[in-house]
Amino acid sequence: MADLLLEQVTKVYRKGESEVRALDGVGLSIDKGEYLAIVGPSGSGKTTLLNILGCLDSPTSGKMVYDGRELRGMGEEALSEYRRDRISFVFQSYNLIPVLTVRENVELPLVIERKLGKAESETRADEMIAAVGLSGMENRFPRELSGGQEQRVAIARALVKRPLVVLADEPTANLDSKTAEEIVELMKRINAERGTTFIFSTHDRLVMDHARRVVTIRDGRITSDERK
Amino acid sequence: MGALWKIALRNTARHRRRTVITAIVMTAGIASFIFFDSVMSGMDRMTIDNMESHTVSSLKIRNPAYVDDIAANPLDKGLENPDRALAVLAAKGIPATSRLRFVAAVSNYESQLPLIADAVDPVADRAVFGTADSVSEGSWLGSENAVVIGSELAKEMSLGIGDYVVVSARTVHDTTNAEEFEIIGLATTPSNEINRSGLFMSLEDARRLLDAPFLVTEIDASLPRASSLGLAISRGDATAEELRAQLPGDRVDPISYLAKDYLGMRNFKAKNSYVVIFIVLLIAAVGIVNTILMSVYSRIREIGVLRAYGMTRRDISRLFLLEGLAIGVIGSAAGLAVGCLINIPMAAFGFDLSPFASVMGSLPITGVLRGEWNPGALAFGFLFGVAVSLVSAQIPARKAAGFEPTDALRFE
């Protein structure tokens, strides 16, 4: 059974009198451990699809099943909780909290989750920092890191709570090609080692080349779904 | 909550300039409130102290019928057993003295002025009133047929030490009597009422003049000076209550009654200092709203990330409320510290008001005005500052909590 299932999902935004159909009858089934890229031109609906997959937004209609549970009709607080327990994000601009150290940033999802004690959270955070190759930088602040290092911290932050799915929105867009390659390799390694599902929204050829499945979206519809 | 505090405090420190400017406004508001309240309380204390030592004393025992007819200063309604009252006060270790007030007219042989004269026990009076020590020229009472008059009265009637005046009054038999008295002293007290129309003579002289050998209209007592006006009032009330039980038939009035007109006015005046803090903190509140709103707008994406990772709207709101609270605590604590620092010299050394005595009207405010420490005002200033910050932070906190995570993450 798929980990994540979308059936006939539409998302309509209303701006005054006019309607924008950002997603139009999207169907998608994603299994555990997939390494998938969603591609398409700007305005095609990639980000909307990613937001819906990330439970940051709800579909206007259609069915959405996550980890065996139908999510349609869930309230905002319940969605927050669902997101907190199962989903993580990596952003194009890293979006680290500038006033927190590397360790505190990585620990943040665990603190929000409130499931682990302080010592255990710190140990888990340090393990993830080591896993992304930043050992020794635990007490640095984001302003003291390079872009590539910041994105590594963001990846460690996304993985620390051992989510079912990591959603990454243009994760290499702000990085030079060498650093982008390193980051993609890192995510691929984690995907292989831990079986974490990665879903990317991207324009980057490099990410598409490494993805084992590429879903193309255009005008809110899936136009191709290729497995390699 | 720990993570929220950490983020809130570090952001407060990170945007140091904004925090400091807002905190300075709060500091100014709270410090000026503390200082203003201290000066006001000091002025009240000084007024009550001067009233106690020159005009009303800190506790009076009178015949209830005399008080009911006080405007007439009736000589037939004196204390029935003044010795009993003096004995009860002596047993409690409270200094007390007998006085006899009567309506009189004083003449310098050219003109005549009506006034209320005070007949006193020249020795015992010193333990209760400061009039004897306020004699600026000549000496206090001690000899027969002598009077001490207010210095302004002497000036108005062109009188000086060694001059004679005629004092006339209605006797207890409703006849008029007059006697000649030598002016042996001029009193300059903090009370303009005494300076302008005070006349003091010994009880013996007055009783002879009024043909009332044993008459005493009031016993005045001096209670120990309390550390604050509030304490002085509550202790005075408690002592009066005890004395009432021991002196049935007599009327015992503490300072809360004797100075009731002034104290009533003081309560009105005290509200002014609260208006000051309210206005200044209102300005600070606008600053806090602005500071935290700027913080919200500069961290919209951060809000998006926190929401994406599962923080609820309530958590986000709490985060910015904590920032407001942090600014409030910093500003209020600094206000408290600065207010106390300014007040230390004011309370210790004070400010000499003597040069302004002529513009103080009938209020007995002269001498060195010292600030008063008022723990209630310190606590109020601090807590009000913190409360204003929390209330002000509600607006930006709601704004922050209102962002949709998708919009917040997209924000450029």
XYZ file of C-alpha atoms in Angstrom, chain A residues 51 56-57 76-77 80 83-84 87-89 91 93 95 97-101 104 108-109 111-112 114 118 141 154 157-158 161, chain B residues 1-4 6-8 10-11 14 301-302 304-315 318 401 404-406 409-410:
62
model
C 2.251 22.295 0.055
C 0.584 22.964 4.765
C -2.493 23.451 2.643
C -5.820 23.279 11.107
C -4.589 22.211 14.547
C -0.248 20.912 12.451
C 2.760 17.522 10.086
C 4.769 17.697 13.301
C 6.688 15.453 7.692
C 9.839 17.546 7.345
C 10.894 20.305 5.014
C 13.700 25.062 1.837
C 16.657 29.613 1.354
C 15.374 29.194 6.583
C 16.504 30.348 12.791
C 19.278 32.955 12.964
C 19.301 33.281 16.761
C 19.742 29.562 17.343
C 23.015 27.632 17.070
C 19.564 24.245 18.525
C 14.076 22.441 17.029
C 11.648 19.853 15.511
C 11.588 20.500 20.899
C 8.349 21.310 19.037
C 8.072 17.460 22.888
C 16.688 17.443 26.567
C 25.298 30.369 14.450
C 18.559 22.330 7.188
C 16.941 19.520 10.946
C 14.568 17.840 8.495
C 12.741 13.571 13.981
C 8.166 26.872 26.421
C 11.940 26.739 26.930
C 12.613 26.934 23.184
C 10.131 29.796 22.817
C 15.240 31.050 24.047
C 14.120 32.364 20.654
C 12.278 35.325 22.199
C 17.788 36.007 21.732
C 15.683 38.002 19.292
C 19.617 40.542 18.485
C 9.600 33.207 6.855
C 10.818 32.083 10.254
C 6.480 29.863 8.240
C 9.243 27.408 9.154
C 8.039 27.074 12.731
C 4.472 26.504 11.518
C 5.696 23.968 8.925
C 7.479 22.046 11.678
C 4.256 21.834 13.629
C 4.064 24.895 15.859
C 0.473 25.961 16.353
C -0.873 29.489 15.986
C -0.969 29.676 19.773
C 2.749 28.804 19.991
C 3.176 33.037 22.612
C -0.243 33.914 14.484
C -0.796 30.997 6.810
C 2.345 28.822 6.701
C 2.246 28.731 2.894
C 7.150 30.617 3.548
C 6.638 32.423 0.233
